[in-house]
């Protein structure tokens, strides 16, 4: 997982890389081919999908002769990096917006349902973040939703990448839906107001006048990457509350009142045996308990 180059996302996460679509002017294709690896170093780690030999599964990172990791080991061939499913457990900022699968289409028709289910489950196991998915194949969203396999949690966002107003896109009252409009010379004449009312967010690379007007009329959040308008839905711009399990993982317990607080706001309790002993932190106190202890001992350390 890496810091995102997109200002509207905090991180990009690529448990699947590679794509079988033949899109014109695909920028990712050249990148994936440039940083592909040599299978001779990793033949024992490679698994081919039983139903489609164009698909690969890696349980461990693909390495080079210099022991470096290869981000796109089979170039544009779709690959599931199983070891990356655990990356969401890292202590990234609470409530991060994580853009999923930027170097491939997770919802391409060639991707097995099992891969999609595994990624959804990894996201559901870490509900403290927001997850943004984008595809050029919105029909896959519809099929998953029909089979009750598309999570409708409030932190899951389903986007469609389009380049003109004739492209189909996913919209639903049940799910958080958004559009990503690629940089294009195509004219956007109109959208269906019925479908746009179910879209909560539109992202464009440059300002498109009639899209801007539509978002104003329907009060849709509108984000222009190369412009001044940087609107984001409230749920994506606010920090999410910690679950009880996450609170214990990312906060520190006060040894007196047993309440969790941010470690940076706590006061460490340190002991040392003898004049030449080594300082050892044995716990932390919140400000309230810390001040009570100072009053009890009659200690005044000033402001």
mmCIF file of C-alpha atoms in Angstrom:
data_model
loop_
_atom_site.group_PDB
_atom_site.id
_atom_site.type_symbol
_atom_site.label_atom_id
_atom_site.label_comp_id
_atom_site.label_asym_id
_atom_site.label_seq_id
_atom_site.Cartn_x
_atom_site.Cartn_y
_atom_site.Cartn_z
ATOM 1 C CA UNK A 1 0.000 0.000 0.000
ATOM 2 C CA UNK A 2 1.389 3.382 -1.009
ATOM 3 C CA UNK A 3 0.600 7.057 -0.545
ATOM 4 C CA UNK A 4 -1.796 8.128 -3.259
ATOM 5 C CA UNK A 5 -0.910 10.610 -5.985
ATOM 6 C CA UNK A 6 -4.612 11.460 -6.133
ATOM 7 C CA UNK A 7 -5.503 14.271 -3.743
ATOM 8 C CA UNK A 8 -8.940 12.761 -3.073
ATOM 9 C CA UNK A 9 -7.478 9.488 -1.735
ATOM 10 C CA UNK A 10 -4.911 8.875 0.994
ATOM 11 C CA UNK A 11 -3.559 5.538 -0.189
ATOM 12 C CA UNK A 12 -3.623 3.225 -3.202
ATOM 13 C CA UNK A 13 -3.813 -0.519 -2.590
ATOM 14 C CA UNK A 14 -3.219 -3.077 -5.339
ATOM 15 C CA UNK A 15 -4.063 -6.646 -4.259
ATOM 16 C CA UNK A 16 -4.777 -7.268 -7.965
ATOM 17 C CA UNK A 17 -2.561 -5.990 -10.778
ATOM 18 C CA UNK A 18 -2.886 -6.446 -14.525
ATOM 19 C CA UNK A 19 -5.763 -6.116 -16.960
ATOM 20 C CA UNK A 20 -6.956 -7.875 -20.120
ATOM 21 C CA UNK A 21 -8.916 -4.920 -21.495
ATOM 22 C CA UNK A 22 -7.452 -3.280 -24.598
ATOM 23 C CA UNK A 23 -8.123 0.365 -23.785
ATOM 24 C CA UNK A 24 -6.741 3.100 -26.029
ATOM 25 C CA UNK A 25 -4.000 5.256 -24.500
ATOM 26 C CA UNK A 26 -3.708 3.140 -21.335
ATOM 27 C CA UNK A 27 -1.034 4.789 -19.191
ATOM 28 C CA UNK A 28 -0.800 1.856 -16.783
ATOM 29 C CA UNK A 29 0.097 -0.671 -19.488
ATOM 30 C CA UNK A 30 3.505 0.875 -20.188
ATOM 31 C CA UNK A 31 4.254 1.098 -16.453
ATOM 32 C CA UNK A 32 3.365 -2.542 -15.801
ATOM 33 C CA UNK A 33 5.439 -3.789 -18.732
ATOM 34 C CA UNK A 34 8.416 -1.681 -17.647
ATOM 35 C CA UNK A 35 8.407 -3.071 -14.101
ATOM 36 C CA UNK A 36 7.577 -6.713 -14.815
ATOM 37 C CA UNK A 37 9.848 -9.489 -13.561
ATOM 38 C CA UNK A 38 11.713 -12.592 -14.684
ATOM 39 C CA UNK A 39 9.717 -15.711 -13.867
ATOM 40 C CA UNK A 40 12.889 -17.843 -13.665
ATOM 41 C CA UNK A 41 13.666 -16.437 -10.206
ATOM 42 C CA UNK A 42 10.200 -17.230 -8.865
ATOM 43 C CA UNK A 43 8.901 -20.302 -10.630
ATOM 44 C CA UNK A 44 8.195 -22.085 -7.307
ATOM 45 C CA UNK A 45 5.935 -19.231 -6.130
ATOM 46 C CA UNK A 46 3.748 -19.084 -9.209
ATOM 47 C CA UNK A 47 0.256 -20.548 -9.330
ATOM 48 C CA UNK A 48 -1.941 -20.411 -12.402
ATOM 49 C CA UNK A 49 -5.682 -20.155 -12.106
ATOM 50 C CA UNK A 50 -7.263 -23.543 -12.782
ATOM 51 C CA UNK A 51 -9.905 -22.125 -15.139
ATOM 52 C CA UNK A 52 -7.839 -19.460 -16.888
ATOM 53 C CA UNK A 53 -4.095 -19.805 -17.418
ATOM 54 C CA UNK A 54 -3.814 -16.071 -18.140
ATOM 55 C CA UNK A 55 -4.380 -15.433 -14.421
ATOM 56 C CA UNK A 56 -1.718 -15.771 -11.718
ATOM 57 C CA UNK A 57 -1.723 -16.039 -7.917
ATOM 58 C CA UNK A 58 1.232 -15.060 -5.720
ATOM 59 C CA UNK A 59 1.410 -16.029 -2.056
ATOM 60 C CA UNK A 60 4.746 -14.225 -1.572
ATOM 61 C CA UNK A 61 6.307 -11.162 -3.242
ATOM 62 C CA UNK A 62 7.939 -11.714 -6.605
ATOM 63 C CA UNK A 63 11.678 -10.936 -6.354
ATOM 64 C CA UNK A 64 14.472 -10.084 -8.773
ATOM 65 C CA UNK A 65 18.019 -11.391 -8.885
ATOM 66 C CA UNK A 66 18.969 -8.457 -6.615
ATOM 67 C CA UNK A 67 16.311 -9.530 -4.072
ATOM 68 C CA UNK A 68 14.098 -6.537 -4.780
ATOM 69 C CA UNK A 69 10.308 -6.839 -4.996
ATOM 70 C CA UNK A 70 8.610 -6.567 -8.384
ATOM 71 C CA UNK A 71 5.307 -4.616 -8.276
ATOM 72 C CA UNK A 72 3.854 -5.994 -11.546
ATOM 73 C CA UNK A 73 5.458 -9.429 -11.865
ATOM 74 C CA UNK A 74 3.620 -10.651 -14.969
ATOM 75 C CA UNK A 75 3.208 -7.317 -16.703
ATOM 76 C CA UNK A 76 -0.418 -6.835 -17.740
ATOM 77 C CA UNK A 77 -1.444 -10.419 -16.874
ATOM 78 C CA UNK A 78 -4.011 -10.287 -14.019
ATOM 79 C CA UNK A 79 -2.350 -11.316 -10.762
ATOM 80 C CA UNK A 80 -3.730 -11.758 -7.248
ATOM 81 C CA UNK A 81 -1.122 -10.796 -4.624
ATOM 82 C CA UNK A 82 -2.472 -12.741 -1.645
ATOM 83 C CA UNK A 83 0.207 -11.409 0.714
ATOM 84 C CA UNK A 84 -1.086 -7.868 0.134
ATOM 85 C CA UNK A 85 -4.475 -8.705 1.663
ATOM 86 C CA UNK A 86 -2.872 -8.230 5.092
ATOM 87 C CA UNK A 87 -1.598 -4.717 4.329
ATOM 88 C CA UNK A 88 -4.830 -3.125 5.570
ATOM 89 C CA UNK A 89 -3.906 -4.172 9.106
ATOM 90 C CA UNK A 90 -1.058 -1.658 9.156
ATOM 91 C CA UNK A 91 -1.531 1.395 11.376
ATOM 92 C CA UNK A 92 -2.462 3.889 8.648
ATOM 93 C CA UNK A 93 -4.369 7.012 9.683
ATOM 94 C CA UNK A 94 -7.817 6.175 10.991
ATOM 95 C CA UNK A 95 -10.534 6.878 8.432
ATOM 96 C CA UNK A 96 -8.156 6.822 5.459
ATOM 97 C CA UNK A 97 -9.627 6.874 1.950
ATOM 98 C CA UNK A 98 -8.093 3.866 0.207
ATOM 99 C CA UNK A 99 -8.312 3.621 -3.585
ATOM 100 C CA UNK A 100 -8.404 -0.075 -4.510
ATOM 101 C CA UNK A 101 -6.743 -1.628 -7.586
ATOM 102 C CA UNK A 102 -5.400 1.320 -9.567
ATOM 103 C CA UNK A 103 -3.139 -0.936 -11.687
ATOM 104 C CA UNK A 104 -5.873 -3.255 -12.928
ATOM 105 C CA UNK A 105 -9.633 -3.659 -13.107
ATOM 106 C CA UNK A 106 -10.834 -5.683 -10.133
ATOM 107 C CA UNK A 107 -14.264 -5.987 -11.733
ATOM 108 C CA UNK A 108 -13.176 -7.136 -15.187
ATOM 109 C CA UNK A 109 -15.117 -10.151 -16.420
ATOM 110 C CA UNK A 110 -11.895 -12.213 -16.313
ATOM 111 C CA UNK A 111 -11.470 -11.769 -12.533
ATOM 112 C CA UNK A 112 -12.816 -14.787 -10.549
ATOM 113 C CA UNK A 113 -15.530 -14.110 -7.967
ATOM 114 C CA UNK A 114 -13.266 -15.678 -5.354
ATOM 115 C CA UNK A 115 -10.657 -12.934 -5.831
ATOM 116 C CA UNK A 116 -13.303 -10.232 -5.478
ATOM 117 C CA UNK A 117 -14.758 -11.895 -2.364
ATOM 118 C CA UNK A 118 -11.311 -12.097 -0.746
ATOM 119 C CA UNK A 119 -10.688 -8.383 -1.284
ATOM 120 C CA UNK A 120 -14.133 -7.411 0.011
ATOM 121 C CA UNK A 121 -13.560 -9.531 3.119
ATOM 122 C CA UNK A 122 -10.186 -7.880 3.776
ATOM 123 C CA UNK A 123 -11.947 -4.485 3.614
ATOM 124 C CA UNK A 124 -14.800 -5.611 5.867
ATOM 125 C CA UNK A 125 -12.246 -6.822 8.423
ATOM 126 C CA UNK A 126 -10.884 -3.244 8.671
ATOM 127 C CA UNK A 127 -14.027 -1.059 8.882
ATOM 128 C CA UNK A 128 -12.088 1.966 10.144
ATOM 129 C CA UNK A 129 -11.238 3.014 6.557
ATOM 130 C CA UNK A 130 -13.196 4.078 3.476
ATOM 131 C CA UNK A 131 -12.699 1.999 0.326
ATOM 132 C CA UNK A 132 -13.062 3.411 -3.187
ATOM 133 C CA UNK A 133 -13.422 1.005 -6.113
ATOM 134 C CA UNK A 134 -13.351 2.064 -9.780
ATOM 135 C CA UNK A 135 -14.144 0.048 -12.902
ATOM 136 C CA UNK A 136 -14.922 0.430 -16.586
ATOM 137 C CA UNK A 137 -17.208 -2.587 -16.323
ATOM 138 C CA UNK A 138 -20.187 -1.445 -14.186
ATOM 139 C CA UNK A 139 -22.209 -4.514 -15.234
ATOM 140 C CA UNK A 140 -20.080 -6.512 -12.790
ATOM 141 C CA UNK A 141 -21.381 -4.334 -9.955
ATOM 142 C CA UNK A 142 -24.936 -5.160 -11.037
ATOM 143 C CA UNK A 143 -24.300 -8.899 -11.125
ATOM 144 C CA UNK A 144 -22.627 -8.867 -7.734
ATOM 145 C CA UNK A 145 -25.452 -6.806 -6.249
ATOM 146 C CA UNK A 146 -28.061 -9.155 -7.726
ATOM 147 C CA UNK A 147 -26.312 -12.088 -6.029
ATOM 148 C CA UNK A 148 -25.963 -10.182 -2.716
ATOM 149 C CA UNK A 149 -22.166 -10.175 -3.055
ATOM 150 C CA UNK A 150 -21.674 -6.394 -3.237
ATOM 151 C CA UNK A 151 -21.262 -4.987 0.303
ATOM 152 C CA UNK A 152 -23.548 -2.024 0.999
ATOM 153 C CA UNK A 153 -21.587 -0.757 4.014
ATOM 154 C CA UNK A 154 -21.391 3.018 4.346
ATOM 155 C CA UNK A 155 -17.594 3.011 3.935
ATOM 156 C CA UNK A 156 -17.676 1.197 0.567
ATOM 157 C CA UNK A 157 -17.804 3.415 -2.555
ATOM 158 C CA UNK A 158 -18.340 2.096 -6.089
ATOM 159 C CA UNK A 159 -17.122 4.240 -8.960
ATOM 160 C CA UNK A 160 -17.375 4.010 -12.731
ATOM 161 C CA UNK A 161 -14.742 5.463 -15.063
ATOM 162 C CA UNK A 162 -16.299 7.055 -18.154
ATOM 163 C CA UNK A 163 -15.125 9.242 -21.027
ATOM 164 C CA UNK A 164 -18.425 10.418 -22.558
ATOM 165 C CA UNK A 165 -22.101 10.749 -21.661
ATOM 166 C CA UNK A 166 -22.979 7.582 -23.597
ATOM 167 C CA UNK A 167 -20.901 5.295 -21.365
ATOM 168 C CA UNK A 168 -22.952 3.243 -18.919
ATOM 169 C CA UNK A 169 -22.325 3.648 -15.199
ATOM 170 C CA UNK A 170 -23.475 2.144 -11.910
ATOM 171 C CA UNK A 171 -26.059 4.019 -9.860
ATOM 172 C CA UNK A 172 -28.178 2.855 -6.945
ATOM 173 C CA UNK A 173 -29.907 4.225 -3.879
ATOM 174 C CA UNK A 174 -28.599 1.300 -1.824
ATOM 175 C CA UNK A 175 -24.899 1.903 -2.538
ATOM 176 C CA UNK A 176 -22.469 4.829 -2.483
ATOM 177 C CA UNK A 177 -21.866 5.529 -6.186
ATOM 178 C CA UNK A 178 -19.549 7.991 -7.896
ATOM 179 C CA UNK A 179 -18.202 8.816 -11.365
ATOM 180 C CA UNK A 180 -14.650 9.409 -12.506
ATOM 181 C CA UNK A 181 -14.622 11.261 -15.835
ATOM 182 C CA UNK A 182 -11.380 10.785 -17.748
ATOM 183 C CA UNK A 183 -9.672 13.655 -19.527
ATOM 184 C CA UNK A 184 -11.382 13.730 -22.877
ATOM 185 C CA UNK A 185 -12.325 15.981 -25.782
ATOM 186 C CA UNK A 186 -15.787 14.407 -25.962
ATOM 187 C CA UNK A 187 -18.709 16.720 -25.302
ATOM 188 C CA UNK A 188 -20.897 15.882 -22.331
ATOM 189 C CA UNK A 189 -24.311 16.996 -23.539
ATOM 190 C CA UNK A 190 -26.487 15.608 -20.784
ATOM 191 C CA UNK A 191 -26.904 12.925 -18.166
ATOM 192 C CA UNK A 192 -30.117 11.285 -17.069
ATOM 193 C CA UNK A 193 -31.272 13.248 -14.024
ATOM 194 C CA UNK A 194 -32.901 10.115 -12.594
ATOM 195 C CA UNK A 195 -29.569 8.301 -12.537
ATOM 196 C CA UNK A 196 -27.507 11.306 -11.450
ATOM 197 C CA UNK A 197 -29.733 11.775 -8.405
ATOM 198 C CA UNK A 198 -28.318 8.446 -7.179
ATOM 199 C CA UNK A 199 -24.714 9.556 -7.753
ATOM 200 C CA UNK A 200 -23.103 11.100 -4.662
ATOM 201 C CA UNK A 201 -19.820 12.307 -6.125
ATOM 202 C CA UNK A 202 -18.301 13.215 -9.503
ATOM 203 C CA UNK A 203 -14.570 13.546 -10.117
ATOM 204 C CA UNK A 204 -13.175 15.089 -13.309
ATOM 205 C CA UNK A 205 -9.647 15.901 -14.412
ATOM 206 C CA UNK A 206 -10.644 19.255 -15.888
ATOM 207 C CA UNK A 207 -13.705 21.470 -15.617
ATOM 208 C CA UNK A 208 -16.637 20.410 -17.800
ATOM 209 C CA UNK A 209 -19.263 23.163 -17.890
ATOM 210 C CA UNK A 210 -22.435 21.129 -18.254
ATOM 211 C CA UNK A 211 -21.241 18.535 -15.733
ATOM 212 C CA UNK A 212 -20.533 21.373 -13.337
ATOM 213 C CA UNK A 213 -24.050 22.710 -13.906
ATOM 214 C CA UNK A 214 -25.591 19.292 -13.296
ATOM 215 C CA UNK A 215 -23.760 18.883 -9.997
ATOM 216 C CA UNK A 216 -24.924 22.338 -8.885
ATOM 217 C CA UNK A 217 -28.546 21.623 -9.765
ATOM 218 C CA UNK A 218 -28.590 18.250 -8.002
ATOM 219 C CA UNK A 219 -26.217 19.255 -5.180
ATOM 220 C CA UNK A 220 -23.696 16.524 -5.977
ATOM 221 C CA UNK A 221 -20.187 16.841 -4.563
ATOM 222 C CA UNK A 222 -17.885 17.816 -7.458
ATOM 223 C CA UNK A 223 -14.095 17.416 -7.435
ATOM 224 C CA UNK A 224 -11.930 18.853 -10.245
ATOM 225 C CA UNK A 225 -8.382 17.490 -10.066
ATOM 226 C CA UNK A 226 -6.887 20.373 -12.070
ATOM 227 C CA UNK A 227 -9.277 23.042 -10.854
ATOM 228 C CA UNK A 228 -10.354 25.025 -7.812
ATOM 229 C CA UNK A 229 -13.410 22.960 -6.905
ATOM 230 C CA UNK A 230 -12.424 20.243 -4.419
ATOM 231 C CA UNK A 231 -15.689 19.026 -2.902
ATOM 232 C CA UNK A 232 -15.818 15.662 -1.147
ATOM 233 C CA UNK A 233 -18.737 13.808 0.470
ATOM 234 C CA UNK A 234 -18.845 14.394 4.226
ATOM 235 C CA UNK A 235 -18.295 10.736 5.073
ATOM 236 C CA UNK A 236 -15.031 10.740 3.080
ATOM 237 C CA UNK A 237 -13.644 13.916 4.629
ATOM 238 C CA UNK A 238 -14.381 13.103 8.292
ATOM 239 C CA UNK A 239 -12.359 10.790 10.491
ATOM 240 C CA UNK A 240 -14.242 7.609 11.361
ATOM 241 C CA UNK A 241 -14.687 6.623 15.022
ATOM 242 C CA UNK A 242 -12.549 3.731 16.188
ATOM 243 C CA UNK A 243 -14.095 0.362 16.920
ATOM 244 C CA UNK A 244 -13.375 -1.089 20.360
ATOM 245 C CA UNK A 245 -10.800 -3.484 18.892
ATOM 246 C CA UNK A 246 -9.080 -0.728 16.900
ATOM 247 C CA UNK A 247 -9.109 1.572 19.916
ATOM 248 C CA UNK A 248 -7.118 -0.969 21.900
ATOM 249 C CA UNK A 249 -4.735 -1.428 18.971
ATOM 250 C CA UNK A 250 -3.990 2.227 18.219
ATOM 251 C CA UNK A 251 -4.479 3.957 21.589
ATOM 252 C CA UNK A 252 -2.823 3.678 24.990
ATOM 253 C CA UNK A 253 -4.508 2.625 28.232
ATOM 254 C CA UNK A 254 -4.315 4.877 31.289
ATOM 255 C CA UNK A 255 -2.972 2.651 34.080
ATOM 256 C CA UNK A 256 -5.191 4.389 36.670
ATOM 257 C CA UNK A 257 -8.668 4.999 35.152
ATOM 258 C CA UNK A 258 -8.323 2.309 32.437
ATOM 259 C CA UNK A 259 -9.513 4.660 29.675
ATOM 260 C CA UNK A 260 -7.791 4.690 26.275
ATOM 261 C CA UNK A 261 -6.246 7.876 24.894
ATOM 262 C CA UNK A 262 -3.873 8.932 22.126
ATOM 263 C CA UNK A 263 -0.324 8.058 23.132
ATOM 264 C CA UNK A 264 0.894 11.552 22.281
ATOM 265 C CA UNK A 265 -1.570 13.035 24.802
ATOM 266 C CA UNK A 266 -0.628 10.665 27.626
ATOM 267 C CA UNK A 267 2.015 11.101 30.361
ATOM 268 C CA UNK A 268 4.564 8.322 30.672
ATOM 269 C CA UNK A 269 5.305 6.778 34.063
ATOM 270 C CA UNK A 270 9.009 5.984 34.294
ATOM 271 C CA UNK A 271 11.024 4.274 37.028
ATOM 272 C CA UNK A 272 14.757 3.921 37.641
ATOM 273 C CA UNK A 273 16.562 1.712 40.129
ATOM 274 C CA UNK A 274 19.464 3.554 41.735
ATOM 275 C CA UNK A 275 21.253 6.635 40.513
ATOM 276 C CA UNK A 276 22.877 4.821 37.615
ATOM 277 C CA UNK A 277 19.937 2.679 36.653
ATOM 278 C CA UNK A 278 18.256 2.787 33.285
ATOM 279 C CA UNK A 279 14.922 4.563 32.884
ATOM 280 C CA UNK A 280 12.064 2.168 32.172
ATOM 281 C CA UNK A 281 8.537 3.187 31.146
ATOM 282 C CA UNK A 282 5.997 1.046 32.984
ATOM 283 C CA UNK A 283 2.789 2.694 31.736
ATOM 284 C CA UNK A 284 0.895 5.881 30.963
ATOM 285 C CA UNK A 285 -1.478 8.266 32.746
ATOM 286 C CA UNK A 286 -4.078 10.559 31.244
ATOM 287 C CA UNK A 287 -3.899 14.267 32.207
ATOM 288 C CA UNK A 288 -6.689 13.913 34.792
ATOM 289 C CA UNK A 289 -5.066 11.015 36.640
ATOM 290 C CA UNK A 290 -1.637 12.613 36.283
ATOM 291 C CA UNK A 291 -2.793 15.838 37.939
ATOM 292 C CA UNK A 292 -4.560 13.899 40.710
ATOM 293 C CA UNK A 293 -1.320 12.054 41.438
ATOM 294 C CA UNK A 294 0.657 15.312 41.616
ATOM 295 C CA UNK A 295 -1.927 16.789 44.025
ATOM 296 C CA UNK A 296 -1.813 13.664 46.181
ATOM 297 C CA UNK A 297 1.973 13.904 46.472
ATOM 298 C CA UNK A 298 1.922 17.682 46.868
ATOM 299 C CA UNK A 299 4.079 18.211 43.829
ATOM 300 C CA UNK A 300 3.898 21.479 41.878
ATOM 301 C CA UNK A 301 5.770 21.343 38.575
ATOM 302 C CA UNK A 302 4.363 24.666 37.324
ATOM 303 C CA UNK A 303 2.701 25.387 34.004
#
